[in-house]
Short mmCIF file of C-alpha atoms and ligand atoms in Angstrom, two decimals:
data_model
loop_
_atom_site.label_atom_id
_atom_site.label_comp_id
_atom_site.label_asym_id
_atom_site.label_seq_id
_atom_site.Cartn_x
_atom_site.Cartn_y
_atom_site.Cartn_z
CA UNK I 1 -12.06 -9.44 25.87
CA UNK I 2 -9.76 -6.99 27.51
CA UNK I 3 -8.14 -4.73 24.84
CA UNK I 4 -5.20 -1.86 25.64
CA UNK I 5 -4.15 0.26 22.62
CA UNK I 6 -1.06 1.88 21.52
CA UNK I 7 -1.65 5.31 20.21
CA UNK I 8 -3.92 7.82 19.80
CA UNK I 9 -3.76 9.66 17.03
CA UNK I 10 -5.86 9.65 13.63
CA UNK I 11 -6.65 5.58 14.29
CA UNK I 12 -6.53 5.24 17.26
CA UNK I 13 -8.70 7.32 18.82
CA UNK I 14 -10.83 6.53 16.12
CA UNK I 15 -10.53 2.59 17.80
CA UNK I 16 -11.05 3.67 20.93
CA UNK I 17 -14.32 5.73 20.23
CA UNK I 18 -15.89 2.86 18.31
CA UNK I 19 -15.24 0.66 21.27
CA UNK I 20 -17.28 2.95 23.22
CA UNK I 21 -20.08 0.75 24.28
CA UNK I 22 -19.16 -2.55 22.55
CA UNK I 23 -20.23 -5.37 24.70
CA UNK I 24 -17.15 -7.88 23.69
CA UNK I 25 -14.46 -5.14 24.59
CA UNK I 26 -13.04 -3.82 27.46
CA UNK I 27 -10.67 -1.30 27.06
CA UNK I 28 -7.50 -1.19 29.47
CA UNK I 29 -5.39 1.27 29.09
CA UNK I 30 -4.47 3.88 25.33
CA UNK I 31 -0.99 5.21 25.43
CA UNK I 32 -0.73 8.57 24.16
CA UNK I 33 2.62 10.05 23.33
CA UNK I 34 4.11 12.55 26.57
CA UNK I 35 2.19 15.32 27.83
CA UNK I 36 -0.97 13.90 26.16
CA UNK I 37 -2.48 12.10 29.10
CA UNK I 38 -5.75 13.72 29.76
CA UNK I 39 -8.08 10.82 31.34
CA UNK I 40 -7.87 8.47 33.09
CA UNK I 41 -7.67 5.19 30.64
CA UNK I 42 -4.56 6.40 29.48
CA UNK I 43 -0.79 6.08 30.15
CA UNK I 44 2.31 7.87 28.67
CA UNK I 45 4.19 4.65 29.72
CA UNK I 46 4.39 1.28 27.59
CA UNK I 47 5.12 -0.64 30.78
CA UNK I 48 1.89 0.01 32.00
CA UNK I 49 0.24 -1.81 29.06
CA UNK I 50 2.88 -4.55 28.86
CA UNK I 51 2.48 -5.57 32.62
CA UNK I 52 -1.73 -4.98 32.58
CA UNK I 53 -4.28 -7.85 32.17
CA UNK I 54 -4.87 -6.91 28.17
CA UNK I 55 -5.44 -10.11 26.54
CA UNK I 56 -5.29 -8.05 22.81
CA UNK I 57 -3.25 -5.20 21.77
CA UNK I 58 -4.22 -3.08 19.11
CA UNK I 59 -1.09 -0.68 17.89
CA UNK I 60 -2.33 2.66 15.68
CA UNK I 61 1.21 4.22 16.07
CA UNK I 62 3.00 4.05 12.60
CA UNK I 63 6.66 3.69 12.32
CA UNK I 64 9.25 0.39 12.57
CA UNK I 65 10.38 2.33 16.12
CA UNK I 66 9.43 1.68 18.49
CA UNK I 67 6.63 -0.26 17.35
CA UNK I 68 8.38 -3.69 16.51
CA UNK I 69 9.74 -3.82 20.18
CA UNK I 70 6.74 -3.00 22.22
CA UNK I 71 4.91 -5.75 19.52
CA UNK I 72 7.82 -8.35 20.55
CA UNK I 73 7.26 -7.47 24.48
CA UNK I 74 3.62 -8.29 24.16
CA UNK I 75 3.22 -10.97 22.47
CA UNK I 76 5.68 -12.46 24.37
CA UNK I 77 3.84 -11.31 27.46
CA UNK I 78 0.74 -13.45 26.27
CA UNK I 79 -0.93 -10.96 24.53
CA UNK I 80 -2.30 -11.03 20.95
CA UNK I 81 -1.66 -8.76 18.57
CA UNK I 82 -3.61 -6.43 15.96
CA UNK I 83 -1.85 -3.17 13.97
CA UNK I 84 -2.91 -0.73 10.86
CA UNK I 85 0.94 0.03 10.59
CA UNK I 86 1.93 -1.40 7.42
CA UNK I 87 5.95 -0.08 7.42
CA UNK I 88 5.86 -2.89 10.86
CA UNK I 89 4.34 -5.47 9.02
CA UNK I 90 6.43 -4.91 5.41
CA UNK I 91 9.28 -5.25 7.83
CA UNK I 92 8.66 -7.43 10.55
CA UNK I 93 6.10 -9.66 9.83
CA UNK I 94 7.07 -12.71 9.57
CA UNK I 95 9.42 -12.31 12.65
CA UNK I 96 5.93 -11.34 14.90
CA UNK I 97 4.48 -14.34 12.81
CA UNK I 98 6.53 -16.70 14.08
CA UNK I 99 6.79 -15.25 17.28
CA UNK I 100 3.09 -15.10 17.65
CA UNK I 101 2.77 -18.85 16.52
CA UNK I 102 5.48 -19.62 19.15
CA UNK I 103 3.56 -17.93 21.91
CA UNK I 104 0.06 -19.45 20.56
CA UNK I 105 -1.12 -15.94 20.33
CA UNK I 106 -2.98 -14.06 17.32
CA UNK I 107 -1.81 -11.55 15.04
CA UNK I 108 -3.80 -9.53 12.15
CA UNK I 109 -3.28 -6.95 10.25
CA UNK I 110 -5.72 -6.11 7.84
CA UNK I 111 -6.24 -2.40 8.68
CA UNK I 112 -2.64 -2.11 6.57
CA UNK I 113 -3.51 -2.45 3.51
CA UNK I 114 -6.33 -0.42 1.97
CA UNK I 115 -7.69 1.68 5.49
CA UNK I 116 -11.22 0.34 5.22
CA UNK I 117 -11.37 -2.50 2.32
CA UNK I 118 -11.42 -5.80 3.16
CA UNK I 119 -8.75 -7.21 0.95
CA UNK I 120 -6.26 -8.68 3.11
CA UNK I 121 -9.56 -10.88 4.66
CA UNK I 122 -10.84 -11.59 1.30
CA UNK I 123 -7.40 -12.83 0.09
CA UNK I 124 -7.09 -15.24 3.12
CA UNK I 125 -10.57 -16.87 2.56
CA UNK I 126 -9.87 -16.67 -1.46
CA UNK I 127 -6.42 -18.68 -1.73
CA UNK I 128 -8.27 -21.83 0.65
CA UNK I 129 -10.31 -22.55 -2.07
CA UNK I 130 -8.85 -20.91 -5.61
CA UNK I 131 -5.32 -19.78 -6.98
CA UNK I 132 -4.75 -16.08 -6.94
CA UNK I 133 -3.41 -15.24 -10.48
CA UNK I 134 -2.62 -11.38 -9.31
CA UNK I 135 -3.77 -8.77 -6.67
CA UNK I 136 -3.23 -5.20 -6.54
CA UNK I 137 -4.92 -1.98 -7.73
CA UNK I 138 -4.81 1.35 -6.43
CA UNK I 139 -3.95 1.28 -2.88
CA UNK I 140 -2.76 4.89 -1.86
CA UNK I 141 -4.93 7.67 -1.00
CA UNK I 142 -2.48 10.70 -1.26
CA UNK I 143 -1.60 9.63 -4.64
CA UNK I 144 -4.80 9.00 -6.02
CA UNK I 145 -6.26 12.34 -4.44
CA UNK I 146 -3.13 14.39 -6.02
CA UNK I 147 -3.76 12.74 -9.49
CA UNK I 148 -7.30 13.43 -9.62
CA UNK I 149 -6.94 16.70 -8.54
CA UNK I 150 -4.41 17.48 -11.06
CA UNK I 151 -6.56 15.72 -13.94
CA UNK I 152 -10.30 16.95 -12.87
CA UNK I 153 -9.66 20.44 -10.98
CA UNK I 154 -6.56 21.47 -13.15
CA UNK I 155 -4.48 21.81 -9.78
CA UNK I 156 -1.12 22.10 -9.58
CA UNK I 157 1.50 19.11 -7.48
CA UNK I 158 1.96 20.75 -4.35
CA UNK I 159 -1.50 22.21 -4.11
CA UNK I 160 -2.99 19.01 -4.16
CA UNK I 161 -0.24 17.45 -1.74
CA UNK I 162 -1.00 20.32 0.98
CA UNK I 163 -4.81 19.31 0.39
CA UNK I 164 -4.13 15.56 0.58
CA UNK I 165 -2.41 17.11 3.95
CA UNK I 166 -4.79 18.85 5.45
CA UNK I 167 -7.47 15.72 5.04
CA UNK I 168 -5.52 13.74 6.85
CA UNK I 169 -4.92 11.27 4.09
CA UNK I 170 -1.11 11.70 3.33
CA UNK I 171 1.57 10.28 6.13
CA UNK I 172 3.37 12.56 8.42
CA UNK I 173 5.69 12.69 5.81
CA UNK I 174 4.69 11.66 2.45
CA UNK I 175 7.94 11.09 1.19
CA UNK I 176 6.43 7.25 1.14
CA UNK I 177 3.13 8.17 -0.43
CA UNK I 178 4.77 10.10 -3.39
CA UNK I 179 7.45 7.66 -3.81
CA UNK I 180 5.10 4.65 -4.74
CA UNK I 181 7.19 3.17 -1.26
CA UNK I 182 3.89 3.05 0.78
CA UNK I 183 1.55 1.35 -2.26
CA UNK I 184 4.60 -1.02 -1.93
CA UNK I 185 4.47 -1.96 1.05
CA UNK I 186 0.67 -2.73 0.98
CA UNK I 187 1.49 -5.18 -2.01
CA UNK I 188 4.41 -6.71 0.47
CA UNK I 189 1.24 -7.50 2.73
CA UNK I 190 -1.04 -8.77 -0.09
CA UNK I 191 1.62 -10.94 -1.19
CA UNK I 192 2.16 -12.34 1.67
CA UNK I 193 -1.49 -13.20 2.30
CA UNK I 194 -1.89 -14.75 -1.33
CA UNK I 195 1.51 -16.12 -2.28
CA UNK I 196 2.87 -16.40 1.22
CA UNK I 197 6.07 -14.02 0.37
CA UNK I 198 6.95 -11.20 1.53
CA UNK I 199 8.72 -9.70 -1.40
CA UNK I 200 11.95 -8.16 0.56
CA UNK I 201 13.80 -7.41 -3.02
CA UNK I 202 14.39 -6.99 -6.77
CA UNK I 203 10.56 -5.22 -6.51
CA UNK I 204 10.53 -1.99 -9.30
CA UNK I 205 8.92 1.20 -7.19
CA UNK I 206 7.94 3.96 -9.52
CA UNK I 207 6.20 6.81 -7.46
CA UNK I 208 4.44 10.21 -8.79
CA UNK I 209 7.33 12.71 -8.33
CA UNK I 210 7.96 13.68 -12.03
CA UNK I 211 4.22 14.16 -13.26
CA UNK I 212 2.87 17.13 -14.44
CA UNK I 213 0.27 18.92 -15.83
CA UNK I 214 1.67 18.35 -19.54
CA UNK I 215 1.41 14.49 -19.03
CA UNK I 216 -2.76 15.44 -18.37
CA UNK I 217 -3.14 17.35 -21.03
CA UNK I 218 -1.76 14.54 -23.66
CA UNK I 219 -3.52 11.85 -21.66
CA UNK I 220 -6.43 13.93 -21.84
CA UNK I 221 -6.06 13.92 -25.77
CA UNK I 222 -5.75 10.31 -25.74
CA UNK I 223 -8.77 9.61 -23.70
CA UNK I 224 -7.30 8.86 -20.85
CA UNK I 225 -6.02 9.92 -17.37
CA UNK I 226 -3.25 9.05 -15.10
CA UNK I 227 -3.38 6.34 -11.82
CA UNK I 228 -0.75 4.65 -9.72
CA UNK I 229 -1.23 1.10 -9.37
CA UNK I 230 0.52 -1.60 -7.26
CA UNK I 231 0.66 -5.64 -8.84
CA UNK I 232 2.18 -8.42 -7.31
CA UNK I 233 1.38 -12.06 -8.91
CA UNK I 234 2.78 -15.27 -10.25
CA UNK I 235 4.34 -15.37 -13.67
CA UNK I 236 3.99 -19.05 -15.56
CA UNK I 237 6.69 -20.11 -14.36
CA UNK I 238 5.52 -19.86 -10.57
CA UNK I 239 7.91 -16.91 -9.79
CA UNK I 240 6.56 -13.78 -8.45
CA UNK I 241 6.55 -10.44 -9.50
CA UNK I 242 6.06 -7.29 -7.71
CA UNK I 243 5.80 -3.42 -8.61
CA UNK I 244 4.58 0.24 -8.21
CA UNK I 245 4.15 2.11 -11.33
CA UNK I 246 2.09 5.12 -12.69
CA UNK I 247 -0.75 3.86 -15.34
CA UNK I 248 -1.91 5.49 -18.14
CA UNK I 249 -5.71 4.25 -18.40
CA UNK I 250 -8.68 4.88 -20.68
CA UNK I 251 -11.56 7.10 -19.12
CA UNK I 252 -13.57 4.27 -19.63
CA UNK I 253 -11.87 2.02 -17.41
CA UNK I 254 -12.49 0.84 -13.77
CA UNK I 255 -9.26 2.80 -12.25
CA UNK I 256 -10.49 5.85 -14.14
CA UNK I 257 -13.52 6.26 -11.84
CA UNK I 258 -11.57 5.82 -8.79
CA UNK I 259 -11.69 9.61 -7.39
CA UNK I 260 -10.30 11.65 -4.35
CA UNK I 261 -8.63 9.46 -2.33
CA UNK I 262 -10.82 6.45 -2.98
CA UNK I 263 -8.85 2.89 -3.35
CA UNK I 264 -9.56 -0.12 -5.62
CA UNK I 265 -8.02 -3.35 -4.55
CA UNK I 266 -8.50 -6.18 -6.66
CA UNK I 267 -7.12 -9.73 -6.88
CA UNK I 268 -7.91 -12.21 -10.21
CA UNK I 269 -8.48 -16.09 -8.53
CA UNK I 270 -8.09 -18.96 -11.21
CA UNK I 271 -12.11 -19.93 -10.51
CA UNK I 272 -13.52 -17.06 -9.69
CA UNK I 273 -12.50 -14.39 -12.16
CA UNK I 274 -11.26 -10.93 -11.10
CA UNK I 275 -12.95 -9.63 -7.81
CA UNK I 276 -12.69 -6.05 -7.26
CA UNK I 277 -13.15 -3.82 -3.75
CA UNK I 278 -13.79 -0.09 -3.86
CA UNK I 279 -13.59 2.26 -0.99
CA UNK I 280 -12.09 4.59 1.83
CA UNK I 281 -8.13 3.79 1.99
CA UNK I 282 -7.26 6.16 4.35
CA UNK I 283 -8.86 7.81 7.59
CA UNK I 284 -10.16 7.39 11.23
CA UNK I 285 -12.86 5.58 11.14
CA UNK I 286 -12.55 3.79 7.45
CA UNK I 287 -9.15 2.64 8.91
CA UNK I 288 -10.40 1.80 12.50
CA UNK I 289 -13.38 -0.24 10.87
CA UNK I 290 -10.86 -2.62 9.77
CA UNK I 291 -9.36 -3.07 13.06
CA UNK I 292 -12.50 -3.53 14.63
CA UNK I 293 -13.14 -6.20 11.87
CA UNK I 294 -9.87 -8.16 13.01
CA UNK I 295 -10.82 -7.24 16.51
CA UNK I 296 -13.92 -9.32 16.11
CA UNK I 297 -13.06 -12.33 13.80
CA UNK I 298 -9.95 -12.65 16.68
CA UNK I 299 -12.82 -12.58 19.51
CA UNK I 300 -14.58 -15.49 17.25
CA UNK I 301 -11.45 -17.19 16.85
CA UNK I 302 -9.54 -16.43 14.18
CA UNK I 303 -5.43 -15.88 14.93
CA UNK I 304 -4.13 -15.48 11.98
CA UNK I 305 -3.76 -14.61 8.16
CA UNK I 306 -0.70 -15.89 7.15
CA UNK I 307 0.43 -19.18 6.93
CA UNK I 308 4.21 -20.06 8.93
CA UNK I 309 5.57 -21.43 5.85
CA UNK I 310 5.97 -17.08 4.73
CA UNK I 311 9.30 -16.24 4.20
CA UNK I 312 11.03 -13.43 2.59
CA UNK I 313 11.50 -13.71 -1.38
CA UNK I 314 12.68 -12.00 -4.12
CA UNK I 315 10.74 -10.25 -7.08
CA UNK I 316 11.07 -11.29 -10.91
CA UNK I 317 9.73 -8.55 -12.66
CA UNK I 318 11.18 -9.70 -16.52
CA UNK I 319 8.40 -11.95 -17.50
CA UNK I 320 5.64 -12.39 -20.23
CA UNK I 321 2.92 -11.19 -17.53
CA UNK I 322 5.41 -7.86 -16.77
CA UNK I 323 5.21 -6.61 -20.46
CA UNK I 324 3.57 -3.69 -21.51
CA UNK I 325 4.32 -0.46 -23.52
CA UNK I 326 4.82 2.94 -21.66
CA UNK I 327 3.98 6.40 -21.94
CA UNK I 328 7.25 8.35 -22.06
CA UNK I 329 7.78 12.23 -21.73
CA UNK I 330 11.52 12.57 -21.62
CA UNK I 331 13.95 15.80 -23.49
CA UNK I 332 13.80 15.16 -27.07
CA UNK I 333 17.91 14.51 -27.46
CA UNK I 334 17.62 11.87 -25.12
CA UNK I 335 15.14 9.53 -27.61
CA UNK I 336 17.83 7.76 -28.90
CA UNK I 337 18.55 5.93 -25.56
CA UNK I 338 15.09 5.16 -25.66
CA UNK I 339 15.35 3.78 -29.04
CA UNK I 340 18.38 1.69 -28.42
CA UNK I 341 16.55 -0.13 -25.37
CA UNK I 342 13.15 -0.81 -26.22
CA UNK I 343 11.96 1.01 -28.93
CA UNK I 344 9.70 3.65 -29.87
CA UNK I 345 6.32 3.01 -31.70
CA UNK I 346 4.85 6.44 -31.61
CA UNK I 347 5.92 10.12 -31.37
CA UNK I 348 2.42 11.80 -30.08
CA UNK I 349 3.83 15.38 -29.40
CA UNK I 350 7.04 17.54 -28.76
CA UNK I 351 6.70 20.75 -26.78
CA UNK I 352 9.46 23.09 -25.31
CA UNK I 353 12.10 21.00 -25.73
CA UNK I 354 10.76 17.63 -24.53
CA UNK I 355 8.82 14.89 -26.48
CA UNK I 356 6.17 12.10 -25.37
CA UNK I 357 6.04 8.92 -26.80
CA UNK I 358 5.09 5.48 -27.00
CA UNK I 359 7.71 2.77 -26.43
CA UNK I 360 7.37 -0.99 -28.00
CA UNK I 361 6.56 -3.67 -25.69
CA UNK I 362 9.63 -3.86 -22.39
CA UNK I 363 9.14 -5.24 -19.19
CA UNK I 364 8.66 -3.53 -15.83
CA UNK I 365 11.87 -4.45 -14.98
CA UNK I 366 13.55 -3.23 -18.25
CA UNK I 367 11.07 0.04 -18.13
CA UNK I 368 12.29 1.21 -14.58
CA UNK I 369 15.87 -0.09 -15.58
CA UNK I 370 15.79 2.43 -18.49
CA UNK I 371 14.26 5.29 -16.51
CA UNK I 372 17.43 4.95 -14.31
CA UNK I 373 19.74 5.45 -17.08
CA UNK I 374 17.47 8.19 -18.91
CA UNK I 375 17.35 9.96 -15.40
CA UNK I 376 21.20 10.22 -14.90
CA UNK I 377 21.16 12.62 -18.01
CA UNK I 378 18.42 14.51 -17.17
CA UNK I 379 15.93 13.70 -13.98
CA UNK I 380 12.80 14.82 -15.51
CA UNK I 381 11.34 11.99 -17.01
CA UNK I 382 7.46 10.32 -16.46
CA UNK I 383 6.70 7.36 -17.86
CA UNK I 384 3.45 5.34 -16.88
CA UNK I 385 2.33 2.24 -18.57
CA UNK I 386 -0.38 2.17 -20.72
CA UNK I 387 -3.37 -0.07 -19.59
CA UNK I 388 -3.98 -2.52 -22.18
N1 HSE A 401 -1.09 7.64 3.53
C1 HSE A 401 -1.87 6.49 3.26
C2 HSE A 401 -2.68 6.73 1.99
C3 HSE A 401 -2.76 6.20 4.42
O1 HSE A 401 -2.72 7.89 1.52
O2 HSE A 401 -3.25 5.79 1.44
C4 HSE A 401 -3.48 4.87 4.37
O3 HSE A 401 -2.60 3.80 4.28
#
């Protein structure tokens, strides 16, 4: 199969060397970015790969722009499709869906969500033959290297961001890892594998900004450390709910042996209980494994991993499956809020000023609802829910 691929940068080259003496690939033509071209196999123009004989095109550049128009031009130059850039998919995917089912051409995109774990695959095979109750787990690299850091080396924020960095896990920016936006977007993807939504609204995104060292210390007293973890699922009702939230989580617990920037995706089918998938999230050739996976199961046949019926939906993220009681360290004189909105079952310390406590049962909705308000009086508040 003749293959061209866009970019080559962290994944991308990491694609390209793995092709290196593949029998069922034949690579084309790489486009680097200007002033990169170096060999001969590759082009500083897009042109070149949308007019060559590329039956495939794998895209490793990141970013909505221009990567959503060079994806339109070739699948609708007869070429299938294959991309590890997750902000394209969150955004566009059902429109290169449908375009790629118009076109009878394939498009995959498992190398999004989780660099090398197999979830996205998994999911598809899963929902044939069982209901998917939830899927998520901890699906961001940065983050989770950052929080272990700070927890098992006593590290400070930015220290462990510049090392997160430097090891090529974080984005070019990692406004999106921090934020909770990129562990978002990955659960856009798995819900639109599973549930066949792409949650485009209402979702609650809370990201790492506020933590600190205090919140390890009391966690550490409790027995506990600190993870961020992405859900999506259906509530009873059928409705779906979707969020990004810091949890609070025993040191005996699965998520508490997820170290560095190690990812644990997980989904919970009706038949077959929860299923859980630990490894690399982020890097050249953890990431590039999963393209090669696609590249293969599209060489043996398989187009695609979501269904035509996906559409864009909206999150409900105020029922009985989104309650839970939260870890809050907010400034003392701002408890009463707290009090008047969901309640506060325990007091477990007050230092400088600032106290950290245990709310009554809210839902995610109502939790990140209150932060808002508690954060327009004073912005330095963490709260994380506390893994029952
Ligand atoms: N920045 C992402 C992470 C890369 O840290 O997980 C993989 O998606």
């Amino acid at each position: 199969m003749k293959v061209s691929i866009l970019g080559h940068g962290v994944v991308g080259k990491g694609v390209w060397d793995m092709l290196q003496g593949n029998p069922n690939f034949e690579v084309v033509n790489v486009l680097v970015k200007k002033g990169e071209k170096t060999a001969d196999f590759m082009t500083e123009s897009f042109d070149d790969i949308w007019h060559d004989d590329s039956e495939l095109v794998v895209e490793c550049m990141g970013g909505v722009v221009p990567a959503y128009e060079f994806a339109s031009k070739c699948i609708e130059a007869g070429k299938s499709f294959i991309t590890s850039n997750k902000a394209l998919v969150a955004t566009h995917g059902i429109d290169l869906l449908n375009l790629a089912v118009k076109n009878n051409k394939g498009f995959l995109f498992s190398a999004a969500c989780g660099g090398a774990i197999p979830i996205l695959q998994n999911l598809h095979l899963a929902r044939k033959s069982d209901s998917i109750i939830w899927a998520g787990g901890i699906l961001n690299g940065t983050t989770n290297f950052i929080l272990d850091s700070m927890d098992s080396r006593a590290i400070g924020f930015d220290e462990a961001l510049s090392e997160a960095k430097a090891l090529g896990y974080a984005e070019f920016d990692p406004t999106a890892d921090i934020s909770g936006m990129d562990t978002m977007r990955k659960i856009m993807l798995i819900s639109m594998v599973a549930y066949d939504v792409l949650p485009n609204s209402d979702y609650n995104v809370e990201g790492i900004q506020t933590v600190s060292a205090f919140d390890f210390e009391v966690a550490k007293k409790m027995g506990c450390t600190i993870r961020l973890v992405g859900r999506c699922g259906l509530s009873d009702s059928g409705r779906l709910y979707a969020y990004v939230q810091p949890m609070l989580c025993s040191r005996s617990d699965f998520y508490a042996g997820v170290c560095s920037n190690i990812n644990m995706a997980q989904y919970e089918g009706k038949n077959s209980g929860v299923m859980s998938f630990m490894g690399q999230g982020a890097g050249r050739y953890p990431t590039a494994s999963n393209i090669l996976r696609d590249m293969t199961s599209m060489y043996e046949g398989q187009s695609h991993m979501l269904k035509s019926k996906c559409l864009f939906g909206f999150a409900n993220n105020s029922s009985k499956e989104c309650e839970g009681v939260y870890y809050v360290r907010l400034k003392s004189d701002l408890i009463p809020v707290l009090e008047s909105h969901c309640g506060v079952d325990k007091v477990l310390c007050e230092k400088d000023g600032k106290k950290c406590v245990i709310t009554k049962p809210v839902t995610v909705k109502a939790m990140h609802d209150i932060a808002a308000e508690l954060r327009r009086k004073d912005a330095d508040v963490f709260f994380a829910q506390v893994k029952g």
